[in-house]
Amino acid sequence: MKLFPYLNFKGDCEEALNFYKDALNGEILQMGRYGDSPVNTNDEYKNKIVHGRLKFGEALIMASDSTNAADGFNNNITLSVECETGDQLESVFTKMGEGGKVTMPLQDQFWGAKFGMLTDKFGVHWMFNCEKKN
């Protein structure tokens, strides 16, 4: 089994997936639009994302633009990314923080890693960790 996060956006899913693609050095595998699907929606949503998939490393994020105005982010969910090198950690953390808010700057931790947290410009909470190599 595998577990993949599925993110719901309020109309900016395409922008978010492209942002994550660049920041995480990923690849967009799918960017399906409501207008190309059998889902019945209003004209405003024809070009919005009904289902998108982004792969980076061995991870996969799925996402869509929610047609339900009440949908939003659940603040008890945080996505955690494990980086392989310190340089990768610094680069990804900096890119993901653009337009967002760093809630814990990257710093050495007692468990033998460098770690930091942020909320990106789309309101998604992230943790970034890189184990120190001995």
JSON list of N, CA and C in Angstrom, two decimals, residues 43-112:
[
{"chain": "A", "resi": 43, "resn": "ASP", "atom": "N", "xyz": [-19.66, 27.30, -16.11]},
{"chain": "A", "resi": 43, "resn": "ASP", "atom": "CA", "xyz": [-18.66, 27.77, -17.07]},
{"chain": "A", "resi": 43, "resn": "ASP", "atom": "C", "xyz": [-17.41, 28.31, -16.38]},
{"chain": "A", "resi": 44, "resn": "GLU", "atom": "N", "xyz": [-17.57, 28.86, -15.19]},
{"chain": "A", "resi": 44, "resn": "GLU", "atom": "CA", "xyz": [-16.42, 29.41, -14.46]},
{"chain": "A", "resi": 44, "resn": "GLU", "atom": "C", "xyz": [-15.37, 28.33, -14.18]},
{"chain": "A", "resi": 45, "resn": "TYR", "atom": "N", "xyz": [-15.80, 27.08, -14.05]},
{"chain": "A", "resi": 45, "resn": "TYR", "atom": "CA", "xyz": [-14.89, 26.00, -13.70]},
{"chain": "A", "resi": 45, "resn": "TYR", "atom": "C", "xyz": [-14.43, 25.15, -14.88]},
{"chain": "A", "resi": 46, "resn": "LYS", "atom": "N", "xyz": [-14.84, 25.46, -16.10]},
{"chain": "A", "resi": 46, "resn": "LYS", "atom": "CA", "xyz": [-14.48, 24.65, -17.27]},
{"chain": "A", "resi": 46, "resn": "LYS", "atom": "C", "xyz": [-12.97, 24.47, -17.41]},
{"chain": "A", "resi": 47, "resn": "ASN", "atom": "N", "xyz": [-12.18, 25.51, -17.11]},
{"chain": "A", "resi": 47, "resn": "ASN", "atom": "CA", "xyz": [-10.73, 25.44, -17.26]},
{"chain": "A", "resi": 47, "resn": "ASN", "atom": "C", "xyz": [-10.01, 25.14, -15.94]},
{"chain": "A", "resi": 48, "resn": "LYS", "atom": "N", "xyz": [-10.76, 24.93, -14.88]},
{"chain": "A", "resi": 48, "resn": "LYS", "atom": "CA", "xyz": [-10.15, 24.58, -13.58]},
{"chain": "A", "resi": 48, "resn": "LYS", "atom": "C", "xyz": [-9.79, 23.11, -13.58]},
{"chain": "A", "resi": 49, "resn": "ILE", "atom": "N", "xyz": [-8.97, 22.71, -12.62]},
{"chain": "A", "resi": 49, "resn": "ILE", "atom": "CA", "xyz": [-8.44, 21.36, -12.56]},
{"chain": "A", "resi": 49, "resn": "ILE", "atom": "C", "xyz": [-9.39, 20.41, -11.83]},
{"chain": "A", "resi": 50, "resn": "VAL", "atom": "N", "xyz": [-9.84, 19.37, -12.53]},
{"chain": "A", "resi": 50, "resn": "VAL", "atom": "CA", "xyz": [-10.68, 18.35, -11.92]},
{"chain": "A", "resi": 50, "resn": "VAL", "atom": "C", "xyz": [-9.80, 17.28, -11.25]},
{"chain": "A", "resi": 51, "resn": "HIS", "atom": "N", "xyz": [-8.61, 17.04, -11.81]},
{"chain": "A", "resi": 51, "resn": "HIS", "atom": "CA", "xyz": [-7.69, 16.08, -11.21]},
{"chain": "A", "resi": 51, "resn": "HIS", "atom": "C", "xyz": [-6.29, 16.32, -11.76]},
{"chain": "A", "resi": 52, "resn": "GLY", "atom": "N", "xyz": [-5.35, 16.52, -10.85]},
{"chain": "A", "resi": 52, "resn": "GLY", "atom": "CA", "xyz": [-3.96, 16.71, -11.24]},
{"chain": "A", "resi": 52, "resn": "GLY", "atom": "C", "xyz": [-3.06, 15.80, -10.42]},
{"chain": "A", "resi": 53, "resn": "ARG", "atom": "N", "xyz": [-1.94, 15.44, -11.02]},
{"chain": "A", "resi": 53, "resn": "ARG", "atom": "CA", "xyz": [-0.96, 14.59, -10.33]},
{"chain": "A", "resi": 53, "resn": "ARG", "atom": "C", "xyz": [0.44, 15.14, -10.57]},
{"chain": "A", "resi": 54, "resn": "LEU", "atom": "N", "xyz": [1.19, 15.28, -9.49]},
{"chain": "A", "resi": 54, "resn": "LEU", "atom": "CA", "xyz": [2.57, 15.77, -9.54]},
{"chain": "A", "resi": 54, "resn": "LEU", "atom": "C", "xyz": [3.47, 14.75, -8.88]},
{"chain": "A", "resi": 55, "resn": "LYS", "atom": "N", "xyz": [4.52, 14.34, -9.60]},
{"chain": "A", "resi": 55, "resn": "LYS", "atom": "CA", "xyz": [5.50, 13.39, -9.05]},
{"chain": "A", "resi": 55, "resn": "LYS", "atom": "C", "xyz": [6.80, 14.12, -8.81]},
{"chain": "A", "resi": 56, "resn": "PHE", "atom": "N", "xyz": [7.40, 13.89, -7.64]},
{"chain": "A", "resi": 56, "resn": "PHE", "atom": "CA", "xyz": [8.75, 14.38, -7.37]},
{"chain": "A", "resi": 56, "resn": "PHE", "atom": "C", "xyz": [9.44, 13.33, -6.53]},
{"chain": "A", "resi": 57, "resn": "GLY", "atom": "N", "xyz": [10.64, 12.94, -6.96]},
{"chain": "A", "resi": 57, "resn": "GLY", "atom": "CA", "xyz": [11.31, 11.82, -6.31]},
{"chain": "A", "resi": 57, "resn": "GLY", "atom": "C", "xyz": [10.40, 10.61, -6.36]},
{"chain": "A", "resi": 58, "resn": "GLU", "atom": "N", "xyz": [10.19, 9.98, -5.22]},
{"chain": "A", "resi": 58, "resn": "GLU", "atom": "CA", "xyz": [9.28, 8.84, -5.14]},
{"chain": "A", "resi": 58, "resn": "GLU", "atom": "C", "xyz": [7.91, 9.24, -4.59]},
{"chain": "A", "resi": 59, "resn": "ALA", "atom": "N", "xyz": [7.67, 10.54, -4.46]},
{"chain": "A", "resi": 59, "resn": "ALA", "atom": "CA", "xyz": [6.42, 11.04, -3.90]},
{"chain": "A", "resi": 59, "resn": "ALA", "atom": "C", "xyz": [5.44, 11.45, -5.00]},
{"chain": "A", "resi": 60, "resn": "LEU", "atom": "N", "xyz": [4.17, 11.44, -4.64]},
{"chain": "A", "resi": 60, "resn": "LEU", "atom": "CA", "xyz": [3.11, 11.85, -5.54]},
{"chain": "A", "resi": 60, "resn": "LEU", "atom": "C", "xyz": [2.11, 12.69, -4.76]},
{"chain": "A", "resi": 61, "resn": "ILE", "atom": "N", "xyz": [1.75, 13.84, -5.33]},
{"chain": "A", "resi": 61, "resn": "ILE", "atom": "CA", "xyz": [0.69, 14.67, -4.78]},
{"chain": "A", "resi": 61, "resn": "ILE", "atom": "C", "xyz": [-0.42, 14.73, -5.82]},
{"chain": "A", "resi": 62, "resn": "MET", "atom": "N", "xyz": [-1.64, 14.52, -5.38]},
{"chain": "A", "resi": 62, "resn": "MET", "atom": "CA", "xyz": [-2.79, 14.68, -6.26]},
{"chain": "A", "resi": 62, "resn": "MET", "atom": "C", "xyz": [-3.57, 15.90, -5.79]},
{"chain": "A", "resi": 63, "resn": "ALA", "atom": "N", "xyz": [-4.27, 16.55, -6.73]},
{"chain": "A", "resi": 63, "resn": "ALA", "atom": "CA", "xyz": [-4.94, 17.80, -6.37]},
{"chain": "A", "resi": 63, "resn": "ALA", "atom": "C", "xyz": [-6.05, 18.13, -7.35]},
{"chain": "A", "resi": 64, "resn": "SER", "atom": "N", "xyz": [-6.95, 19.02, -6.90]},
{"chain": "A", "resi": 64, "resn": "SER", "atom": "CA", "xyz": [-8.01, 19.52, -7.77]},
{"chain": "A", "resi": 64, "resn": "SER", "atom": "C", "xyz": [-8.51, 20.86, -7.23]},
{"chain": "A", "resi": 65, "resn": "ASP", "atom": "N", "xyz": [-9.27, 21.54, -8.08]},
{"chain": "A", "resi": 65, "resn": "ASP", "atom": "CA", "xyz": [-9.99, 22.74, -7.66]},
{"chain": "A", "resi": 65, "resn": "ASP", "atom": "C", "xyz": [-11.35, 22.28, -7.17]},
{"chain": "A", "resi": 66, "resn": "SER", "atom": "N", "xyz": [-11.66, 22.57, -5.95]},
{"chain": "A", "resi": 66, "resn": "SER", "atom": "CA", "xyz": [-12.94, 22.15, -5.37]},
{"chain": "A", "resi": 66, "resn": "SER", "atom": "C", "xyz": [-14.05, 23.06, -5.87]},
{"chain": "A", "resi": 67, "resn": "THR", "atom": "N", "xyz": [-15.18, 22.46, -6.21]},
{"chain": "A", "resi": 67, "resn": "THR", "atom": "CA", "xyz": [-16.34, 23.25, -6.61]},
{"chain": "A", "resi": 67, "resn": "THR", "atom": "C", "xyz": [-17.20, 23.60, -5.41]},
{"chain": "A", "resi": 68, "resn": "ASN", "atom": "N", "xyz": [-16.81, 23.11, -4.24]},
{"chain": "A", "resi": 68, "resn": "ASN", "atom": "CA", "xyz": [-17.53, 23.38, -3.01]},
{"chain": "A", "resi": 68, "resn": "ASN", "atom": "C", "xyz": [-16.84, 24.52, -2.28]},
{"chain": "A", "resi": 69, "resn": "ALA", "atom": "N", "xyz": [-17.49, 25.66, -2.19]},
{"chain": "A", "resi": 69, "resn": "ALA", "atom": "CA", "xyz": [-16.88, 26.84, -1.55]},
{"chain": "A", "resi": 69, "resn": "ALA", "atom": "C", "xyz": [-16.50, 26.59, -0.10]},
{"chain": "A", "resi": 70, "resn": "ALA", "atom": "N", "xyz": [-17.13, 25.61, 0.53]},
{"chain": "A", "resi": 70, "resn": "ALA", "atom": "CA", "xyz": [-16.83, 25.33, 1.94]},
{"chain": "A", "resi": 70, "resn": "ALA", "atom": "C", "xyz": [-15.53, 24.53, 2.09]},
{"chain": "A", "resi": 71, "resn": "ASP", "atom": "N", "xyz": [-15.06, 23.89, 1.00]},
{"chain": "A", "resi": 71, "resn": "ASP", "atom": "CA", "xyz": [-13.83, 23.11, 1.09]},
{"chain": "A", "resi": 71, "resn": "ASP", "atom": "C", "xyz": [-12.65, 24.04, 1.32]},
{"chain": "A", "resi": 72, "resn": "GLY", "atom": "N", "xyz": [-11.71, 23.55, 2.05]},
{"chain": "A", "resi": 72, "resn": "GLY", "atom": "CA", "xyz": [-10.50, 24.32, 2.31]},
{"chain": "A", "resi": 72, "resn": "GLY", "atom": "C", "xyz": [-9.48, 23.40, 2.95]},
{"chain": "A", "resi": 73, "resn": "PHE", "atom": "N", "xyz": [-8.42, 23.98, 3.42]},
{"chain": "A", "resi": 73, "resn": "PHE", "atom": "CA", "xyz": [-7.38, 23.17, 4.02]},
{"chain": "A", "resi": 73, "resn": "PHE", "atom": "C", "xyz": [-7.70, 22.87, 5.46]},
{"chain": "A", "resi": 74, "resn": "ASN", "atom": "N", "xyz": [-7.41, 21.66, 5.83]},
{"chain": "A", "resi": 74, "resn": "ASN", "atom": "CA", "xyz": [-7.59, 21.22, 7.20]},
{"chain": "A", "resi": 74, "resn": "ASN", "atom": "C", "xyz": [-6.28, 21.49, 7.92]},
{"chain": "A", "resi": 75, "resn": "ASN", "atom": "N", "xyz": [-6.29, 22.35, 8.90]},
{"chain": "A", "resi": 75, "resn": "ASN", "atom": "CA", "xyz": [-5.05, 22.78, 9.55]},
{"chain": "A", "resi": 75, "resn": "ASN", "atom": "C", "xyz": [-4.36, 21.71, 10.37]},
{"chain": "A", "resi": 76, "resn": "ASN", "atom": "N", "xyz": [-4.94, 20.52, 10.46]},
{"chain": "A", "resi": 76, "resn": "ASN", "atom": "CA", "xyz": [-4.24, 19.48, 11.21]},
{"chain": "A", "resi": 76, "resn": "ASN", "atom": "C", "xyz": [-3.43, 18.57, 10.29]},
{"chain": "A", "resi": 77, "resn": "ILE", "atom": "N", "xyz": [-3.26, 18.95, 9.03]},
{"chain": "A", "resi": 77, "resn": "ILE", "atom": "CA", "xyz": [-2.48, 18.17, 8.08]},
{"chain": "A", "resi": 77, "resn": "ILE", "atom": "C", "xyz": [-1.24, 18.97, 7.69]},
{"chain": "A", "resi": 78, "resn": "THR", "atom": "N", "xyz": [-0.07, 18.33, 7.75]},
{"chain": "A", "resi": 78, "resn": "THR", "atom": "CA", "xyz": [1.18, 18.93, 7.31]},
{"chain": "A", "resi": 78, "resn": "THR", "atom": "C", "xyz": [1.89, 17.91, 6.43]},
{"chain": "A", "resi": 79, "resn": "LEU", "atom": "N", "xyz": [2.39, 18.36, 5.28]},
{"chain": "A", "resi": 79, "resn": "LEU", "atom": "CA", "xyz": [3.14, 17.48, 4.39]},
{"chain": "A", "resi": 79, "resn": "LEU", "atom": "C", "xyz": [4.61, 17.55, 4.77]},
{"chain": "A", "resi": 80, "resn": "SER", "atom": "N", "xyz": [5.25, 16.40, 4.85]},
{"chain": "A", "resi": 80, "resn": "SER", "atom": "CA", "xyz": [6.64, 16.32, 5.27]},
{"chain": "A", "resi": 80, "resn": "SER", "atom": "C", "xyz": [7.50, 15.82, 4.10]},
{"chain": "A", "resi": 81, "resn": "VAL", "atom": "N", "xyz": [8.58, 16.55, 3.82]},
{"chain": "A", "resi": 81, "resn": "VAL", "atom": "CA", "xyz": [9.49, 16.20, 2.74]},
{"chain": "A", "resi": 81, "resn": "VAL", "atom": "C", "xyz": [10.85, 15.88, 3.34]},
{"chain": "A", "resi": 82, "resn": "GLU", "atom": "N", "xyz": [11.38, 14.73, 3.00]},
{"chain": "A", "resi": 82, "resn": "GLU", "atom": "CA", "xyz": [12.72, 14.31, 3.42]},
{"chain": "A", "resi": 82, "resn": "GLU", "atom": "C", "xyz": [13.67, 14.57, 2.26]},
{"chain": "A", "resi": 83, "resn": "CYS", "atom": "N", "xyz": [14.64, 15.45, 2.47]},
{"chain": "A", "resi": 83, "resn": "CYS", "atom": "CA", "xyz": [15.62, 15.79, 1.43]},
{"chain": "A", "resi": 83, "resn": "CYS", "atom": "C", "xyz": [16.86, 14.92, 1.60]},
{"chain": "A", "resi": 84, "resn": "GLU", "atom": "N", "xyz": [17.56, 14.71, 0.49]},
{"chain": "A", "resi": 84, "resn": "GLU", "atom": "CA", "xyz": [18.74, 13.84, 0.51]},
{"chain": "A", "resi": 84, "resn": "GLU", "atom": "C", "xyz": [20.02, 14.57, 0.87]},
{"chain": "A", "resi": 85, "resn": "THR", "atom": "N", "xyz": [20.09, 15.88, 0.55]},
{"chain": "A", "resi": 85, "resn": "THR", "atom": "CA", "xyz": [21.31, 16.65, 0.84]},
{"chain": "A", "resi": 85, "resn": "THR", "atom": "C", "xyz": [20.94, 17.99, 1.46]},
{"chain": "A", "resi": 86, "resn": "GLY", "atom": "N", "xyz": [21.90, 18.58, 2.13]},
{"chain": "A", "resi": 86, "resn": "GLY", "atom": "CA", "xyz": [21.69, 19.90, 2.71]},
{"chain": "A", "resi": 86, "resn": "GLY", "atom": "C", "xyz": [21.42, 20.96, 1.66]},
{"chain": "A", "resi": 87, "resn": "ASP", "atom": "N", "xyz": [22.12, 20.86, 0.51]},
{"chain": "A", "resi": 87, "resn": "ASP", "atom": "CA", "xyz": [21.90, 21.81, -0.57]},
{"chain": "A", "resi": 87, "resn": "ASP", "atom": "C", "xyz": [20.48, 21.69, -1.11]},
{"chain": "A", "resi": 88, "resn": "GLN", "atom": "N", "xyz": [19.99, 20.47, -1.26]},
{"chain": "A", "resi": 88, "resn": "GLN", "atom": "CA", "xyz": [18.63, 20.25, -1.74]},
{"chain": "A", "resi": 88, "resn": "GLN", "atom": "C", "xyz": [17.63, 20.84, -0.74]},
{"chain": "A", "resi": 89, "resn": "LEU", "atom": "N", "xyz": [17.88, 20.61, 0.54]},
{"chain": "A", "resi": 89, "resn": "LEU", "atom": "CA", "xyz": [17.01, 21.13, 1.60]},
{"chain": "A", "resi": 89, "resn": "LEU", "atom": "C", "xyz": [16.92, 22.65, 1.52]},
{"chain": "A", "resi": 90, "resn": "GLU", "atom": "N", "xyz": [18.05, 23.32, 1.46]},
{"chain": "A", "resi": 90, "resn": "GLU", "atom": "CA", "xyz": [18.09, 24.78, 1.40]},
{"chain": "A", "resi": 90, "resn": "GLU", "atom": "C", "xyz": [17.34, 25.30, 0.17]},
{"chain": "A", "resi": 91, "resn": "SER", "atom": "N", "xyz": [17.59, 24.68, -0.97]},
{"chain": "A", "resi": 91, "resn": "SER", "atom": "CA", "xyz": [16.97, 25.12, -2.22]},
{"chain": "A", "resi": 91, "resn": "SER", "atom": "C", "xyz": [15.45, 24.95, -2.19]},
{"chain": "A", "resi": 92, "resn": "VAL", "atom": "N", "xyz": [15.00, 23.77, -1.82]},
{"chain": "A", "resi": 92, "resn": "VAL", "atom": "CA", "xyz": [13.55, 23.49, -1.81]},
{"chain": "A", "resi": 92, "resn": "VAL", "atom": "C", "xyz": [12.85, 24.35, -0.76]},
{"chain": "A", "resi": 93, "resn": "PHE", "atom": "N", "xyz": [13.42, 24.49, 0.41]},
{"chain": "A", "resi": 93, "resn": "PHE", "atom": "CA", "xyz": [12.82, 25.29, 1.48]},
{"chain": "A", "resi": 93, "resn": "PHE", "atom": "C", "xyz": [12.67, 26.75, 1.03]},
{"chain": "A", "resi": 94, "resn": "THR", "atom": "N", "xyz": [13.71, 27.28, 0.41]},
{"chain": "A", "resi": 94, "resn": "THR", "atom": "CA", "xyz": [13.67, 28.67, -0.07]},
{"chain": "A", "resi": 94, "resn": "THR", "atom": "C", "xyz": [12.58, 28.85, -1.13]},
{"chain": "A", "resi": 95, "resn": "LYS", "atom": "N", "xyz": [12.54, 27.95, -2.10]},
{"chain": "A", "resi": 95, "resn": "LYS", "atom": "CA", "xyz": [11.55, 28.06, -3.18]},
{"chain": "A", "resi": 95, "resn": "LYS", "atom": "C", "xyz": [10.13, 27.90, -2.66]},
{"chain": "A", "resi": 96, "resn": "MET", "atom": "N", "xyz": [9.91, 26.93, -1.78]},
{"chain": "A", "resi": 96, "resn": "MET", "atom": "CA", "xyz": [8.57, 26.68, -1.26]},
{"chain": "A", "resi": 96, "resn": "MET", "atom": "C", "xyz": [8.10, 27.82, -0.36]},
{"chain": "A", "resi": 97, "resn": "GLY", "atom": "N", "xyz": [9.03, 28.54, 0.24]},
{"chain": "A", "resi": 97, "resn": "GLY", "atom": "CA", "xyz": [8.66, 29.63, 1.13]},
{"chain": "A", "resi": 97, "resn": "GLY", "atom": "C", "xyz": [8.33, 30.94, 0.42]},
{"chain": "A", "resi": 98, "resn": "GLU", "atom": "N", "xyz": [8.60, 31.00, -0.89]},
{"chain": "A", "resi": 98, "resn": "GLU", "atom": "CA", "xyz": [8.33, 32.23, -1.64]},
{"chain": "A", "resi": 98, "resn": "GLU", "atom": "C", "xyz": [6.85, 32.58, -1.59]},
{"chain": "A", "resi": 99, "resn": "GLY", "atom": "N", "xyz": [6.54, 33.74, -1.05]},
{"chain": "A", "resi": 99, "resn": "GLY", "atom": "CA", "xyz": [5.16, 34.18, -0.95]},
{"chain": "A", "resi": 99, "resn": "GLY", "atom": "C", "xyz": [4.40, 33.59, 0.23]},
{"chain": "A", "resi": 100, "resn": "GLY", "atom": "N", "xyz": [5.06, 32.71, 0.97]},
{"chain": "A", "resi": 100, "resn": "GLY", "atom": "CA", "xyz": [4.43, 32.07, 2.12]},
{"chain": "A", "resi": 100, "resn": "GLY", "atom": "C", "xyz": [4.98, 32.61, 3.42]},
{"chain": "A", "resi": 101, "resn": "LYS", "atom": "N", "xyz": [4.90, 31.79, 4.47]},
{"chain": "A", "resi": 101, "resn": "LYS", "atom": "CA", "xyz": [5.37, 32.22, 5.79]},
{"chain": "A", "resi": 101, "resn": "LYS", "atom": "C", "xyz": [6.19, 31.10, 6.43]},
{"chain": "A", "resi": 102, "resn": "VAL", "atom": "N", "xyz": [7.43, 31.40, 6.75]},
{"chain": "A", "resi": 102, "resn": "VAL", "atom": "CA", "xyz": [8.28, 30.44, 7.45]},
{"chain": "A", "resi": 102, "resn": "VAL", "atom": "C", "xyz": [7.84, 30.42, 8.91]},
{"chain": "A", "resi": 103, "resn": "THR", "atom": "N", "xyz": [7.46, 29.26, 9.39]},
{"chain": "A", "resi": 103, "resn": "THR", "atom": "CA", "xyz": [7.02, 29.14, 10.79]},
{"chain": "A", "resi": 103, "resn": "THR", "atom": "C", "xyz": [8.14, 28.62, 11.69]},
{"chain": "A", "resi": 104, "resn": "MET", "atom": "N", "xyz": [9.14, 28.01, 11.09]},
{"chain": "A", "resi": 104, "resn": "MET", "atom": "CA", "xyz": [10.35, 27.57, 11.81]},
{"chain": "A", "resi": 104, "resn": "MET", "atom": "C", "xyz": [11.49, 27.54, 10.81]},
{"chain": "A", "resi": 105, "resn": "PRO", "atom": "N", "xyz": [12.44, 28.46, 10.93]},
{"chain": "A", "resi": 105, "resn": "PRO", "atom": "CA", "xyz": [13.56, 28.48, 9.99]},
{"chain": "A", "resi": 105, "resn": "PRO", "atom": "C", "xyz": [14.36, 27.17, 10.04]},
{"chain": "A", "resi": 106, "resn": "LEU", "atom": "N", "xyz": [15.04, 26.86, 8.95]},
{"chain": "A", "resi": 106, "resn": "LEU", "atom": "CA", "xyz": [15.90, 25.68, 8.94]},
{"chain": "A", "resi": 106, "resn": "LEU", "atom": "C", "xyz": [16.95, 25.82, 10.03]},
{"chain": "A", "resi": 107, "resn": "GLN", "atom": "N", "xyz": [17.08, 24.76, 10.83]},
{"chain": "A", "resi": 107, "resn": "GLN", "atom": "CA", "xyz": [18.08, 24.77, 11.89]},
{"chain": "A", "resi": 107, "resn": "GLN", "atom": "C", "xyz": [18.40, 23.34, 12.31]},
{"chain": "A", "resi": 108, "resn": "ASP", "atom": "N", "xyz": [19.59, 23.17, 12.87]},
{"chain": "A", "resi": 108, "resn": "ASP", "atom": "CA", "xyz": [20.00, 21.86, 13.36]},
{"chain": "A", "resi": 108, "resn": "ASP", "atom": "C", "xyz": [19.09, 21.43, 14.50]},
{"chain": "A", "resi": 109, "resn": "GLN", "atom": "N", "xyz": [18.77, 20.13, 14.52]},
{"chain": "A", "resi": 109, "resn": "GLN", "atom": "CA", "xyz": [17.86, 19.59, 15.53]},
{"chain": "A", "resi": 109, "resn": "GLN", "atom": "C", "xyz": [18.53, 18.49, 16.35]},
{"chain": "A", "resi": 110, "resn": "PHE", "atom": "N", "xyz": [17.98, 18.23, 17.50]},
{"chain": "A", "resi": 110, "resn": "PHE", "atom": "CA", "xyz": [18.53, 17.24, 18.43]},
{"chain": "A", "resi": 110, "resn": "PHE", "atom": "C", "xyz": [18.51, 15.82, 17.87]},
{"chain": "A", "resi": 111, "resn": "TRP", "atom": "N", "xyz": [17.69, 15.54, 16.87]},
{"chain": "A", "resi": 111, "resn": "TRP", "atom": "CA", "xyz": [17.61, 14.18, 16.32]},
{"chain": "A", "resi": 111, "resn": "TRP", "atom": "C", "xyz": [18.63, 13.94, 15.21]},
{"chain": "A", "resi": 112, "resn": "GLY", "atom": "N", "xyz": [19.55, 14.91, 15.01]},
{"chain": "A", "resi": 112, "resn": "GLY", "atom": "CA", "xyz": [20.63, 14.72, 14.05]},
{"chain": "A", "resi": 112, "resn": "GLY", "atom": "C", "xyz": [20.25, 15.11, 12.63]}
]
